[in-house]
PDB file of C-alpha atoms in Angstrom:
ATOM      1  CA  MET R   1     119.191-119.931 -31.091  1.00 48.00           C
ATOM      2  CA  SER R   2     116.717-120.558 -33.849  1.00 61.00           C
ATOM      3  CA  GLU R   3     114.946-123.890 -34.173  1.00 85.00           C
ATOM      4  CA  ARG R   4     116.369-126.355 -36.647  1.00 93.00           C
ATOM      5  CA  LEU R   5     114.054-127.638 -39.322  1.00 96.00           C
ATOM      6  CA  GLN R   6     113.142-131.312 -39.473  1.00 96.00           C
ATOM      7  CA  PRO R   7     112.004-133.460 -42.408  1.00 96.00           C
ATOM      8  CA  GLY R   8     108.261-132.943 -42.897  1.00 97.00           C
ATOM      9  CA  ASP R   9     108.296-129.325 -41.697  1.00 97.00           C
ATOM     10  CA  THR R  10     106.972-126.677 -44.064  1.00 97.00           C
ATOM     11  CA  ALA R  11     109.935-124.752 -45.449  1.00 97.00           C
ATOM     12  CA  PRO R  12     109.686-121.075 -44.437  1.00 97.00           C
ATOM     13  CA  ALA R  13     108.706-118.844 -47.352  1.00 97.00           C
ATOM     14  CA  PHE R  14     111.218-116.209 -48.398  1.00 97.00           C
ATOM     15  CA  THR R  15     111.750-113.524 -51.000  1.00 98.00           C
ATOM     16  CA  LEU R  16     115.299-112.183 -51.167  1.00 98.00           C
ATOM     17  CA  PRO R  17     117.298-110.104 -53.669  1.00 98.00           C
ATOM     18  CA  ASP R  18     119.679-111.946 -55.989  1.00 97.00           C
ATOM     19  CA  ALA R  19     123.053-110.687 -57.238  1.00 97.00           C
ATOM     20  CA  ASP R  20     121.257-108.413 -59.737  1.00 97.00           C
ATOM     21  CA  GLY R  21     118.797-107.069 -57.166  1.00 96.00           C
ATOM     22  CA  ASN R  22     115.877-109.134 -58.518  1.00 97.00           C
ATOM     23  CA  ASP R  23     113.569-110.842 -56.036  1.00 97.00           C
ATOM     24  CA  VAL R  24     113.864-114.615 -55.756  1.00 97.00           C
ATOM     25  CA  SER R  25     111.152-116.470 -53.832  1.00 97.00           C
ATOM     26  CA  LEU R  26     110.955-120.048 -52.700  1.00 96.00           C
ATOM     27  CA  ALA R  27     107.400-119.961 -54.128  1.00 95.00           C
ATOM     28  CA  ASP R  28     108.870-119.357 -57.610  1.00 94.00           C
ATOM     29  CA  HIS R  29     110.132-122.955 -57.474  1.00 93.00           C
ATOM     30  CA  LYS R  30     106.848-124.666 -56.527  1.00 89.00           C
ATOM     31  CA  GLY R  31     106.617-127.999 -58.319  1.00 92.00           C
ATOM     32  CA  ARG R  32     110.403-128.488 -58.296  1.00 93.00           C
ATOM     33  CA  LYS R  33     112.734-129.635 -55.575  1.00 97.00           C
ATOM     34  CA  VAL R  34     115.020-126.939 -54.209  1.00 97.00           C
ATOM     35  CA  ILE R  35     118.358-127.220 -52.441  1.00 97.00           C
ATOM     36  CA  VAL R  36     118.657-124.115 -50.263  1.00 98.00           C
ATOM     37  CA  TYR R  37     122.139-123.786 -48.860  1.00 97.00           C
ATOM     38  CA  PHE R  38     123.302-121.253 -46.295  1.00 97.00           C
ATOM     39  CA  TYR R  39     126.879-120.028 -46.186  1.00 96.00           C
ATOM     40  CA  PRO R  40     128.628-117.388 -44.053  1.00 94.00           C
ATOM     41  CA  ARG R  41     130.224-115.006 -46.554  1.00 94.00           C
ATOM     42  CA  ALA R  42     130.864-114.550 -50.253  1.00 94.00           C
ATOM     43  CA  LEU R  43     134.453-114.381 -51.497  1.00 92.00           C
ATOM     44  CA  THR R  44     135.913-116.492 -48.678  1.00 90.00           C
ATOM     45  CA  PRO R  45     137.820-119.731 -49.414  1.00 89.00           C
ATOM     46  CA  GLY R  46     135.332-122.257 -47.981  1.00 87.00           C
ATOM     47  CA  CYS R  47     132.267-120.511 -49.373  1.00 89.00           C
ATOM     48  CA  THR R  48     133.943-120.195 -52.773  1.00 91.00           C
ATOM     49  CA  LYS R  49     134.756-123.925 -52.803  1.00 93.00           C
ATOM     50  CA  GLN R  50     131.173-124.808 -51.897  1.00 94.00           C
ATOM     51  CA  ALA R  51     129.625-122.447 -54.488  1.00 94.00           C
ATOM     52  CA  CYS R  52     131.985-123.766 -57.188  1.00 92.00           C
ATOM     53  CA  ASP R  53     131.044-127.367 -56.258  1.00 95.00           C
ATOM     54  CA  PHE R  54     127.352-126.516 -56.639  1.00 96.00           C
ATOM     55  CA  THR R  55     128.041-124.758 -59.955  1.00 96.00           C
ATOM     56  CA  ASP R  56     130.055-127.745 -61.232  1.00 96.00           C
ATOM     57  CA  ASN R  57     127.161-130.094 -60.381  1.00 96.00           C
ATOM     58  CA  LEU R  58     124.286-127.789 -61.379  1.00 96.00           C
ATOM     59  CA  ASP R  59     123.446-129.645 -64.601  1.00 96.00           C
ATOM     60  CA  LEU R  60     123.386-132.998 -62.782  1.00 97.00           C
ATOM     61  CA  LEU R  61     121.149-131.574 -60.043  1.00 97.00           C
ATOM     62  CA  ALA R  62     118.851-129.794 -62.536  1.00 95.00           C
ATOM     63  CA  THR R  63     118.452-132.995 -64.572  1.00 95.00           C
ATOM     64  CA  ALA R  64     117.420-134.762 -61.340  1.00 96.00           C
ATOM     65  CA  GLY R  65     114.795-132.025 -60.759  1.00 95.00           C
ATOM     66  CA  TYR R  66     116.614-129.831 -58.245  1.00 96.00           C
ATOM     67  CA  ASP R  67     117.089-126.062 -58.298  1.00 97.00           C
ATOM     68  CA  VAL R  68     119.840-124.584 -56.105  1.00 97.00           C
ATOM     69  CA  ILE R  69     119.708-121.328 -54.142  1.00 98.00           C
ATOM     70  CA  GLY R  70     122.625-120.088 -52.026  1.00 98.00           C
ATOM     71  CA  VAL R  71     121.784-117.733 -49.149  1.00 98.00           C
ATOM     72  CA  SER R  72     124.231-115.532 -47.229  1.00 97.00           C
ATOM     73  CA  PRO R  73     123.967-112.267 -45.297  1.00 97.00           C
ATOM     74  CA  ASP R  74     125.762-110.478 -48.170  1.00 97.00           C
ATOM     75  CA  LYS R  75     124.311-107.561 -50.130  1.00 96.00           C
ATOM     76  CA  PRO R  76     123.532-107.993 -53.871  1.00 96.00           C
ATOM     77  CA  GLU R  77     126.630-106.015 -54.938  1.00 97.00           C
ATOM     78  CA  LYS R  78     128.944-108.436 -53.136  1.00 97.00           C
ATOM     79  CA  LEU R  79     127.029-111.426 -54.513  1.00 97.00           C
ATOM     80  CA  ALA R  80     127.431-110.046 -58.061  1.00 97.00           C
ATOM     81  CA  LYS R  81     131.185-109.695 -57.527  1.00 97.00           C
ATOM     82  CA  PHE R  82     131.342-113.251 -56.115  1.00 97.00           C
ATOM     83  CA  ARG R  83     129.353-114.656 -59.044  1.00 97.00           C
ATOM     84  CA  ASP R  84     131.389-112.806 -61.659  1.00 97.00           C
ATOM     85  CA  GLU R  85     134.840-113.495 -60.168  1.00 96.00           C
ATOM     86  CA  GLU R  86     134.143-117.219 -59.725  1.00 96.00           C
ATOM     87  CA  ASN R  87     131.897-117.755 -62.805  1.00 96.00           C
ATOM     88  CA  LEU R  88     129.143-119.096 -60.567  1.00 97.00           C
ATOM     89  CA  LYS R  89     125.936-120.368 -62.165  1.00 96.00           C
ATOM     90  CA  VAL R  90     124.075-121.068 -58.928  1.00 96.00           C
ATOM     91  CA  THR R  91     121.427-118.521 -57.839  1.00 97.00           C
ATOM     92  CA  LEU R  92     122.808-116.444 -54.947  1.00 98.00           C
ATOM     93  CA  VAL R  93     120.535-114.350 -52.737  1.00 98.00           C
ATOM     94  CA  GLY R  94     121.310-111.983 -49.883  1.00 98.00           C
ATOM     95  CA  ASP R  95     119.704-111.922 -46.443  1.00 98.00           C
ATOM     96  CA  PRO R  96     121.356-108.946 -44.689  1.00 96.00           C
ATOM     97  CA  ASP R  97     118.731-108.812 -41.901  1.00 95.00           C
ATOM     98  CA  LYS R  98     119.209-112.588 -41.361  1.00 96.00           C
ATOM     99  CA  LYS R  99     115.460-113.268 -41.020  1.00 96.00           C
ATOM    100  CA  THR R 100     115.537-116.155 -43.519  1.00 97.00           C
ATOM    101  CA  LEU R 101     118.754-117.530 -42.015  1.00 96.00           C
ATOM    102  CA  GLU R 102     117.063-117.543 -38.596  1.00 95.00           C
ATOM    103  CA  ALA R 103     113.809-119.047 -39.943  1.00 96.00           C
ATOM    104  CA  TYR R 104     115.815-121.971 -41.350  1.00 97.00           C
ATOM    105  CA  GLY R 105     117.840-122.483 -38.159  1.00 95.00           C
ATOM    106  CA  ALA R 106     120.988-121.428 -40.029  1.00 95.00           C
ATOM    107  CA  PHE R 107     121.984-118.559 -37.748  1.00 94.00           C
ATOM    108  CA  GLY R 108     122.968-118.764 -34.123  1.00 90.00           C
ATOM    109  CA  GLU R 109     125.701-119.966 -31.802  1.00 85.00           C
ATOM    110  CA  LYS R 110     128.434-122.060 -33.355  1.00 82.00           C
ATOM    111  CA  LYS R 111     131.982-123.068 -32.601  1.00 77.00           C
ATOM    112  CA  ASN R 112     134.671-121.269 -34.572  1.00 74.00           C
ATOM    113  CA  TYR R 113     138.252-122.287 -33.821  1.00 78.00           C
ATOM    114  CA  GLY R 114     137.183-123.469 -30.374  1.00 84.00           C
ATOM    115  CA  LYS R 115     135.326-120.253 -29.462  1.00 85.00           C
ATOM    116  CA  THR R 116     131.552-119.946 -29.281  1.00 86.00           C
ATOM    117  CA  VAL R 117     130.441-117.190 -31.643  1.00 85.00           C
ATOM    118  CA  GLU R 118     127.177-116.121 -33.208  1.00 89.00           C
ATOM    119  CA  GLY R 119     126.978-116.380 -36.959  1.00 90.00           C
ATOM    120  CA  VAL R 120     125.823-118.295 -39.997  1.00 93.00           C
ATOM    121  CA  ILE R 121     125.706-122.054 -39.478  1.00 92.00           C
ATOM    122  CA  ARG R 122     126.674-123.659 -42.779  1.00 93.00           C
ATOM    123  CA  SER R 123     123.520-125.634 -43.573  1.00 95.00           C
ATOM    124  CA  THR R 124     121.660-127.188 -46.475  1.00 96.00           C
ATOM    125  CA  ILE R 125     117.918-127.753 -46.595  1.00 97.00           C
ATOM    126  CA  VAL R 126     116.342-129.846 -49.354  1.00 97.00           C
ATOM    127  CA  VAL R 127     112.753-128.766 -50.036  1.00 97.00           C
ATOM    128  CA  ASP R 128     110.364-131.018 -51.977  1.00 96.00           C
ATOM    129  CA  GLU R 129     107.950-129.997 -54.751  1.00 95.00           C
ATOM    130  CA  ASN R 130     105.250-129.175 -52.200  1.00 94.00           C
ATOM    131  CA  GLY R 131     107.374-126.910 -50.020  1.00 95.00           C
ATOM    132  CA  LYS R 132     108.108-129.484 -47.317  1.00 96.00           C
ATOM    133  CA  VAL R 133     111.559-130.130 -45.861  1.00 97.00           C
ATOM    134  CA  GLU R 134     112.885-133.399 -47.259  1.00 96.00           C
ATOM    135  CA  HIS R 135     116.376-133.239 -45.694  1.00 95.00           C
ATOM    136  CA  ALA R 136     118.012-130.835 -43.243  1.00 96.00           C
ATOM    137  CA  PHE R 137     121.802-130.868 -42.946  1.00 94.00           C
ATOM    138  CA  TYR R 138     123.412-128.586 -40.320  1.00 94.00           C
ATOM    139  CA  ASN R 139     127.053-127.773 -39.542  1.00 91.00           C
ATOM    140  CA  VAL R 140     128.147-129.134 -42.897  1.00 91.00           C
ATOM    141  CA  ARG R 141     131.670-128.839 -44.259  1.00 89.00           C
ATOM    142  CA  ALA R 142     132.275-126.638 -47.277  1.00 88.00           C
ATOM    143  CA  THR R 143     134.500-129.212 -48.960  1.00 90.00           C
ATOM    144  CA  GLY R 144     132.910-132.453 -50.113  1.00 90.00           C
ATOM    145  CA  HIS R 145     129.410-131.432 -49.051  1.00 88.00           C
ATOM    146  CA  VAL R 146     127.931-131.296 -52.567  1.00 94.00           C
ATOM    147  CA  ALA R 147     129.200-134.806 -53.337  1.00 93.00           C
ATOM    148  CA  LYS R 148     127.634-136.020 -50.077  1.00 92.00           C
ATOM    149  CA  ILE R 149     124.268-134.420 -50.937  1.00 93.00           C
ATOM    150  CA  ILE R 150     124.302-136.039 -54.387  1.00 94.00           C
ATOM    151  CA  LYS R 151     125.035-139.409 -52.759  1.00 93.00           C
ATOM    152  CA  ASP R 152     122.397-138.913 -50.012  1.00 91.00           C
ATOM    153  CA  LEU R 153     119.761-137.939 -52.596  1.00 92.00           C
ATOM    154  CA  GLY R 154     120.618-140.951 -54.743  1.00 92.00           C
ATOM    155  CA  ILE R 155     121.442-138.868 -57.831  1.00 91.00           C
TER     156      ILE R 155
END
């Protein structure tokens, strides 16, 4: 089980391929706040709802100074299909080897329909302009989560 991040921790650096195969790094966003959210799998109902909620609120978040990056274990080809089918505007990156997921404490044992399984723990980490963790939300729900973040951040 990977360690969960706490406010004040330095957010682990990452460089991952986006839906078009281009590298996206946390360092590219230095000087802006970044909402990094981790979801289990593209093109599934809960993950689609969450990605659509982020897309619908992207302008509001951007105006408040936040960039949004969605991370899943999916390959770029699947992310491109997800983005195109759902008209997503949020940046999606793939972490097939799960190193970034593990570094953020977003991969490990979780309960799924009463069974303990290993997988992606739906999580959202808010990183400040200096690369420090501002908020760390684990085991979040796909539905209503974006509205809760907006409320918690006072946007």
